[in-house]
Amino acid sequence: MQTRALGHSGLQVSVVGLGCNNFGGRLDQAATNAVVRRALDQGITLFDTADIYGNRGGSETMLGRALGAERTQIVLASKFGVAMDDRGELQGASPAYIRRALEASLRRLGTDYLDLYQLHRPDPETPIEDTLGALDELVREGLVRSVGVSNMGAAEVRAADEVARRRTLTRVTACQDEYSLLVRDIEQELVPTMRDLQIGLLPYFPLASGLLSGKYHAGQPLPEGARITASEGAQHRYLTERNWQMVESLRQFAQGSGHSLLELAFSWLLAQDVTSSVIAGATRPEQIDQNVAAAAWRLSADELAEVDRLTGAEPLSARA
């Protein structure tokens, strides 16, 4: 398993990470243990969860149990900010709540520090100065090693970096955002910003809710038990005529090069210089094996140009 730097943090992470959103929801403890064990055996070192995953806390609890003493061998990441109660009191990015949320996450995970603590989504009610100040205190106390953000726009990321530099606070080292062959919006502004600031990208939904896994074909029934099969919202979002056409074109291109659509989805993301690790979930140990193997293709410049043509995207190298 290859590793890459997580932005400017100094942390090294496996190029394939494990997204832990299935733990405590679709997976019980036994199934979680099996997936985590396979990930460790395959050399995955980045495990990404959030306090909200697994019906508010279930993912962290099960992940902590599954890792046990091997927690010290991996890069453990979690997130805060999404409502953890029905009244909406336990949410946001205020200094008081950040500390409370972290303490709860540490208890559930059975650890005394996080390698990466991420703001799950921007909090318009709290000045970014306050949020960064609170996170910096946690870093200075040894409770957090590095900080990141998720679902934050380019202008907000740049503003956060300016504040951190001006006040000598811990800078954001990672952005977690949706990015895939089918969803490339962040290339316009966020990716150039991350490149300028030496921030690492942790793309989520790398398979577009499974559409890029190679299991789905236009005009055929969706597989039983698949994530997108149970989500009407995901179907409306991803199962468009445009996406089906691109998936089939990309499938033919990958197969013509002796690879699968899954391999193209992972390897294309890793061909982007800002990508630190591709976060992918798994419900079975075999999926871990498939994800790790899929990252081995090294796309040439000509192959990358063909992907841009097939997806109708302007090459990144051509953008100012």
CSV table of C-alpha atoms in Angstrom, one decimal:
chain,number,residue,atom,x,y,z
A,1,MET,CA,0.0,0.0,0.0
A,2,GLN,CA,1.4,3.4,-1.0
A,3,THR,CA,1.1,6.4,1.2
A,4,ARG,CA,0.9,10.1,0.6
A,5,ALA,CA,1.3,13.3,2.7
A,6,LEU,CA,-1.9,14.6,4.2
A,7,GLY,CA,-1.5,18.2,3.0
A,8,HIS,CA,1.1,20.1,5.0
A,9,SER,CA,0.4,18.2,8.3
A,10,GLY,CA,3.4,15.8,8.1
A,11,LEU,CA,1.0,12.9,8.4
A,12,GLN,CA,1.3,10.0,5.9
A,13,VAL,CA,-1.9,8.2,4.9
A,14,SER,CA,-2.6,5.2,2.7
A,15,VAL,CA,-3.8,6.1,-0.8
A,16,VAL,CA,-7.0,4.1,-0.2
A,17,GLY,CA,-8.8,5.0,3.0
A,18,LEU,CA,-11.8,3.4,4.7
A,19,GLY,CA,-15.0,5.3,5.1
A,20,CYS,CA,-16.7,4.1,8.2
A,21,ASN,CA,-20.2,5.5,7.7
A,22,ASN,CA,-21.7,1.9,7.4
A,23,PHE,CA,-20.7,0.9,10.9
A,24,GLY,CA,-23.5,1.0,13.4
A,25,GLY,CA,-26.0,1.4,10.6
A,26,ARG,CA,-25.8,-1.2,7.8
A,27,LEU,CA,-23.2,-3.2,9.7
A,28,ASP,CA,-23.3,-4.7,13.2
A,29,GLN,CA,-20.2,-5.2,15.4
A,30,ALA,CA,-19.2,-8.6,13.9
A,31,ALA,CA,-19.4,-7.3,10.4
A,32,THR,CA,-17.6,-4.1,11.3
A,33,ASN,CA,-14.8,-6.2,12.9
A,34,ALA,CA,-14.4,-8.2,9.7
A,35,VAL,CA,-14.2,-5.1,7.5
A,36,VAL,CA,-11.7,-3.3,9.8
A,37,ARG,CA,-9.6,-6.4,10.1
A,38,ARG,CA,-9.3,-6.8,6.3
A,39,ALA,CA,-8.5,-3.1,5.9
A,40,LEU,CA,-5.7,-3.4,8.4
A,41,ASP,CA,-4.4,-6.5,6.7
A,42,GLN,CA,-4.4,-4.7,3.4
A,43,GLY,CA,-2.3,-1.9,4.7
A,44,ILE,CA,-5.1,0.8,5.0
A,45,THR,CA,-4.0,3.3,7.6
A,46,LEU,CA,-6.6,6.1,7.2
A,47,PHE,CA,-10.0,5.4,8.9
A,48,ASP,CA,-12.5,8.2,8.5
A,49,THR,CA,-15.7,8.4,10.6
A,50,ALA,CA,-17.9,11.1,12.1
A,51,ASP,CA,-19.9,11.5,15.3
A,52,ILE,CA,-23.1,11.5,13.3
A,53,TYR,CA,-22.4,8.2,11.5
A,54,GLY,CA,-24.2,5.1,12.7
A,55,ASN,CA,-27.3,6.7,14.1
A,56,ARG,CA,-25.3,9.3,16.1
A,57,GLY,CA,-22.3,7.6,17.6
A,58,GLY,CA,-22.6,4.0,16.5
A,59,SER,CA,-19.8,4.2,13.9
A,60,GLU,CA,-17.3,5.6,16.4
A,61,THR,CA,-18.2,3.1,19.0
A,62,MET,CA,-17.9,0.1,16.7
A,63,LEU,CA,-14.8,1.4,15.1
A,64,GLY,CA,-13.1,1.9,18.4
A,65,ARG,CA,-14.0,-1.7,19.5
A,66,ALA,CA,-12.8,-3.1,16.2
A,67,LEU,CA,-9.5,-1.3,16.2
A,68,GLY,CA,-8.5,-2.1,19.8
A,69,ALA,CA,-4.8,-1.8,20.4
A,70,GLU,CA,-4.1,-1.3,16.7
A,71,ARG,CA,-5.6,2.2,16.9
A,72,THR,CA,-2.0,3.5,17.4
A,73,GLN,CA,-1.0,2.1,14.1
A,74,ILE,CA,-3.5,4.1,12.0
A,75,VAL,CA,-4.5,7.6,11.2
A,76,LEU,CA,-7.9,8.1,12.9
A,77,ALA,CA,-10.1,10.9,11.6
A,78,SER,CA,-13.5,12.0,12.7
A,79,LYS,CA,-15.9,14.9,12.2
A,80,PHE,CA,-18.2,17.2,14.2
A,81,GLY,CA,-20.8,19.8,13.5
A,82,VAL,CA,-23.9,18.0,12.3
A,83,ALA,CA,-26.8,17.8,14.9
A,84,MET,CA,-26.4,15.0,17.4
A,85,ASP,CA,-29.8,15.6,19.0
A,86,ASP,CA,-33.3,16.2,17.8
A,87,ARG,CA,-33.5,19.7,19.3
A,88,GLY,CA,-30.5,21.0,17.4
A,89,GLU,CA,-28.6,22.0,20.5
A,90,LEU,CA,-25.6,19.6,20.0
A,91,GLN,CA,-24.3,20.9,16.7
A,92,GLY,CA,-22.2,23.6,15.1
A,93,ALA,CA,-18.7,24.9,15.5
A,94,SER,CA,-18.7,27.1,18.6
A,95,PRO,CA,-15.7,26.6,20.9
A,96,ALA,CA,-17.8,25.2,23.8
A,97,TYR,CA,-19.4,22.7,21.5
A,98,ILE,CA,-16.2,21.6,19.8
A,99,ARG,CA,-14.6,20.5,23.0
A,100,ARG,CA,-17.8,18.8,24.1
A,101,ALA,CA,-18.1,17.0,20.8
A,102,LEU,CA,-14.5,15.9,20.8
A,103,GLU,CA,-14.6,14.5,24.3
A,104,ALA,CA,-17.7,12.4,23.3
A,105,SER,CA,-16.0,11.2,20.2
A,106,LEU,CA,-12.8,10.2,22.1
A,107,ARG,CA,-14.9,8.2,24.6
A,108,ARG,CA,-16.8,6.3,21.9
A,109,LEU,CA,-13.6,5.6,20.0
A,110,GLY,CA,-11.7,4.5,23.1
A,111,THR,CA,-8.7,6.8,22.4
A,112,ASP,CA,-7.2,9.9,23.9
A,113,TYR,CA,-6.5,11.7,20.7
A,114,LEU,CA,-7.5,12.1,17.0
A,115,ASP,CA,-5.1,12.4,14.2
A,116,LEU,CA,-7.5,14.5,12.1
A,117,TYR,CA,-10.5,16.4,13.4
A,118,GLN,CA,-12.8,17.9,10.7
A,119,LEU,CA,-15.6,20.4,10.7
A,120,HIS,CA,-18.3,18.4,8.9
A,121,ARG,CA,-20.0,21.5,7.4
A,122,PRO,CA,-19.6,25.2,7.7
A,123,ASP,CA,-21.4,26.9,10.7
A,124,PRO,CA,-22.7,30.3,9.6
A,125,GLU,CA,-23.5,31.2,13.2
A,126,THR,CA,-19.9,31.0,14.4
A,127,PRO,CA,-17.0,33.1,13.2
A,128,ILE,CA,-14.2,31.0,11.7
A,129,GLU,CA,-11.8,32.7,14.1
A,130,ASP,CA,-13.6,31.2,17.0
A,131,THR,CA,-13.7,27.7,15.5
A,132,LEU,CA,-10.0,27.7,14.5
A,133,GLY,CA,-9.0,29.1,17.9
A,134,ALA,CA,-10.8,26.2,19.6
A,135,LEU,CA,-9.3,23.6,17.3
A,136,ASP,CA,-5.8,25.1,17.9
A,137,GLU,CA,-6.3,24.7,21.7
A,138,LEU,CA,-7.1,21.1,21.2
A,139,VAL,CA,-4.0,20.6,19.1
A,140,ARG,CA,-1.8,22.3,21.7
A,141,GLU,CA,-3.3,20.0,24.3
A,142,GLY,CA,-2.4,17.0,22.3
A,143,LEU,CA,-6.0,15.9,21.8
A,144,VAL,CA,-5.9,16.5,18.1
A,145,ARG,CA,-2.9,16.3,15.7
A,146,SER,CA,-4.3,18.1,12.7
A,147,VAL,CA,-7.5,19.8,11.5
A,148,GLY,CA,-9.6,19.7,8.4
A,149,VAL,CA,-12.9,20.9,6.9
A,150,SER,CA,-15.6,19.3,4.8
A,151,ASN,CA,-18.1,20.7,2.3
A,152,MET,CA,-16.5,24.2,2.5
A,153,GLY,CA,-16.2,26.5,-0.5
A,154,ALA,CA,-12.9,27.8,-1.9
A,155,ALA,CA,-13.4,31.3,-0.6
A,156,GLU,CA,-14.1,30.1,2.9
A,157,VAL,CA,-11.1,27.8,2.9
A,158,ARG,CA,-8.9,30.6,1.8
A,159,ALA,CA,-10.3,32.9,4.5
A,160,ALA,CA,-9.8,30.2,7.1
A,161,ASP,CA,-6.1,29.9,6.1
A,162,GLU,CA,-5.6,33.6,6.2
A,163,VAL,CA,-7.0,33.8,9.7
A,164,ALA,CA,-4.9,30.9,10.9
A,165,ARG,CA,-1.7,32.4,9.5
A,166,ARG,CA,-2.5,35.9,10.9
A,167,ARG,CA,-3.2,34.6,14.4
A,168,THR,CA,-0.6,31.8,14.3
A,169,LEU,CA,-3.2,29.1,14.7
A,170,THR,CA,-3.2,25.5,13.4
A,171,ARG,CA,-4.0,25.6,9.7
A,172,VAL,CA,-6.5,23.4,7.8
A,173,THR,CA,-4.5,20.6,6.2
A,174,ALA,CA,-7.3,18.6,4.5
A,175,CYS,CA,-10.6,19.2,2.7
A,176,GLN,CA,-13.1,16.4,2.4
A,177,ASP,CA,-15.5,17.0,-0.5
A,178,GLU,CA,-17.4,15.0,-3.1
A,179,TYR,CA,-15.3,14.3,-6.1
A,180,SER,CA,-15.5,11.6,-8.8
A,181,LEU,CA,-15.5,11.0,-12.5
A,182,LEU,CA,-19.1,12.1,-12.5
A,183,VAL,CA,-19.0,15.0,-10.0
A,184,ARG,CA,-16.1,17.4,-10.8
A,185,ASP,CA,-17.4,20.8,-9.6
A,186,ILE,CA,-14.6,21.4,-7.1
A,187,GLU,CA,-12.1,21.6,-9.9
A,188,GLN,CA,-13.2,25.1,-10.8
A,189,GLU,CA,-12.2,26.9,-7.5
A,190,LEU,CA,-11.5,24.6,-4.6
A,191,VAL,CA,-8.8,22.4,-6.2
A,192,PRO,CA,-6.7,25.4,-7.3
A,193,THR,CA,-7.1,26.9,-3.8
A,194,MET,CA,-6.0,23.6,-2.2
A,195,ARG,CA,-3.0,23.4,-4.5
A,196,ASP,CA,-2.0,27.0,-3.5
A,197,LEU,CA,-2.3,26.3,0.2
A,198,GLN,CA,-0.8,22.8,0.1
A,199,ILE,CA,-4.1,21.2,1.5
A,200,GLY,CA,-4.8,17.6,0.8
A,201,LEU,CA,-8.0,16.3,-0.7
A,202,LEU,CA,-10.0,13.4,0.8
A,203,PRO,CA,-12.6,12.8,-1.9
A,204,TYR,CA,-15.8,11.1,-0.6
A,205,PHE,CA,-18.4,9.3,-2.8
A,206,PRO,CA,-15.6,8.3,-5.2
A,207,LEU,CA,-18.0,5.8,-6.8
A,208,ALA,CA,-21.0,8.2,-7.0
A,209,SER,CA,-23.1,6.0,-4.7
A,210,GLY,CA,-21.9,2.9,-6.6
A,211,LEU,CA,-22.6,4.0,-10.1
A,212,LEU,CA,-18.9,3.8,-10.9
A,213,SER,CA,-18.5,0.4,-9.3
A,214,GLY,CA,-19.2,-1.3,-12.5
A,215,LYS,CA,-22.2,-3.2,-11.1
A,216,TYR,CA,-24.9,-1.1,-12.6
A,217,HIS,CA,-26.0,-1.0,-16.3
A,218,ALA,CA,-28.5,1.3,-17.9
A,219,GLY,CA,-31.9,-0.4,-18.4
A,220,GLN,CA,-31.2,-3.2,-15.9
A,221,PRO,CA,-32.6,-3.6,-12.4
A,222,LEU,CA,-30.5,-2.2,-9.6
A,223,PRO,CA,-28.8,-4.8,-7.5
A,224,GLU,CA,-30.5,-6.0,-4.3
A,225,GLY,CA,-29.1,-4.5,-1.1
A,226,ALA,CA,-27.0,-1.9,-2.9
A,227,ARG,CA,-26.8,1.5,-1.3
A,228,ILE,CA,-28.3,3.4,-4.1
A,229,THR,CA,-31.2,0.9,-4.4
A,230,ALA,CA,-32.4,2.0,-0.9
A,231,SER,CA,-32.0,5.7,-1.5
A,232,GLU,CA,-34.6,7.4,-3.8
A,233,GLY,CA,-32.7,10.7,-3.3
A,234,ALA,CA,-29.4,9.2,-4.6
A,235,GLN,CA,-31.3,7.6,-7.6
A,236,HIS,CA,-32.7,11.0,-8.6
A,237,ARG,CA,-29.3,12.6,-8.2
A,238,TYR,CA,-27.1,10.1,-9.9
A,239,LEU,CA,-29.2,8.0,-12.3
A,240,THR,CA,-29.5,10.6,-15.0
A,241,GLU,CA,-29.3,10.1,-18.7
A,242,ARG,CA,-26.1,12.1,-18.8
A,243,ASN,CA,-24.5,9.9,-16.1
A,244,TRP,CA,-25.6,6.7,-17.7
A,245,GLN,CA,-24.0,7.8,-21.0
A,246,MET,CA,-20.8,8.7,-19.3
A,247,VAL,CA,-20.6,5.5,-17.3
A,248,GLU,CA,-20.9,3.4,-20.4
A,249,SER,CA,-18.3,5.5,-22.3
A,250,LEU,CA,-15.9,5.3,-19.3
A,251,ARG,CA,-16.6,1.5,-19.0
A,252,GLN,CA,-15.7,0.9,-22.6
A,253,PHE,CA,-12.6,3.1,-22.3
A,254,ALA,CA,-11.4,1.2,-19.2
A,255,GLN,CA,-12.1,-2.2,-20.7
A,256,GLY,CA,-10.3,-1.2,-23.9
A,257,SER,CA,-7.2,-0.5,-21.7
A,258,GLY,CA,-7.5,-3.8,-19.9
A,259,HIS,CA,-9.0,-2.4,-16.7
A,260,SER,CA,-12.4,-2.2,-15.0
A,261,LEU,CA,-14.6,0.9,-14.4
A,262,LEU,CA,-13.8,0.5,-10.7
A,263,GLU,CA,-10.1,0.7,-11.4
A,264,LEU,CA,-10.6,3.8,-13.5
A,265,ALA,CA,-12.7,5.5,-10.7
A,266,PHE,CA,-10.0,5.0,-8.1
A,267,SER,CA,-6.9,5.5,-10.2
A,268,TRP,CA,-8.2,8.7,-11.9
A,269,LEU,CA,-8.8,10.3,-8.5
A,270,LEU,CA,-5.2,9.3,-7.4
A,271,ALA,CA,-3.9,10.8,-10.6
A,272,GLN,CA,-4.9,14.2,-9.3
A,273,ASP,CA,-2.0,15.9,-7.5
A,274,VAL,CA,-4.1,17.2,-4.6
A,275,THR,CA,-5.6,13.8,-3.6
A,276,SER,CA,-4.1,12.4,-0.4
A,277,SER,CA,-6.4,9.4,-0.1
A,278,VAL,CA,-9.6,8.1,-1.6
A,279,ILE,CA,-12.1,7.4,1.1
A,280,ALA,CA,-14.3,4.4,0.2
A,281,GLY,CA,-16.8,2.6,2.4
A,282,ALA,CA,-17.2,-1.2,2.5
A,283,THR,CA,-19.9,-3.6,3.8
A,284,ARG,CA,-17.9,-6.8,3.1
A,285,PRO,CA,-14.2,-7.6,3.4
A,286,GLU,CA,-14.0,-8.5,-0.3
A,287,GLN,CA,-14.8,-4.9,-1.2
A,288,ILE,CA,-11.7,-3.8,0.7
A,289,ASP,CA,-9.7,-6.1,-1.6
A,290,GLN,CA,-11.3,-4.7,-4.7
A,291,ASN,CA,-10.8,-1.1,-3.6
A,292,VAL,CA,-7.1,-1.6,-2.8
A,293,ALA,CA,-6.5,-3.4,-6.1
A,294,ALA,CA,-8.4,-0.8,-8.1
A,295,ALA,CA,-5.8,1.9,-7.1
A,296,ALA,CA,-2.9,0.3,-9.0
A,297,TRP,CA,-3.5,1.7,-12.5
A,298,ARG,CA,-1.2,4.6,-13.4
A,299,LEU,CA,-2.9,6.6,-16.0
A,300,SER,CA,-0.8,8.2,-18.7
A,301,ALA,CA,-1.3,11.8,-19.9
A,302,ASP,CA,-3.1,10.6,-23.0
A,303,GLU,CA,-5.4,8.4,-20.9
A,304,LEU,CA,-6.2,11.4,-18.6
A,305,ALA,CA,-6.9,13.5,-21.6
A,306,GLU,CA,-9.3,10.9,-22.9
A,307,VAL,CA,-11.2,10.8,-19.6
A,308,ASP,CA,-11.6,14.6,-19.8
A,309,ARG,CA,-13.0,14.3,-23.3
A,310,LEU,CA,-15.4,11.5,-22.2
A,311,THR,CA,-16.7,13.5,-19.2
A,312,GLY,CA,-16.8,16.8,-21.0
A,313,ALA,CA,-14.4,18.4,-18.6
A,314,GLU,CA,-11.7,21.0,-19.4
A,315,PRO,CA,-8.3,19.6,-18.5
A,316,LEU,CA,-7.0,20.9,-15.2
A,317,SER,CA,-3.7,21.8,-16.8
A,318,ALA,CA,-5.5,24.3,-19.1
A,319,ARG,CA,-7.1,26.2,-16.3
A,320,ALA,CA,-5.7,29.4,-14.9
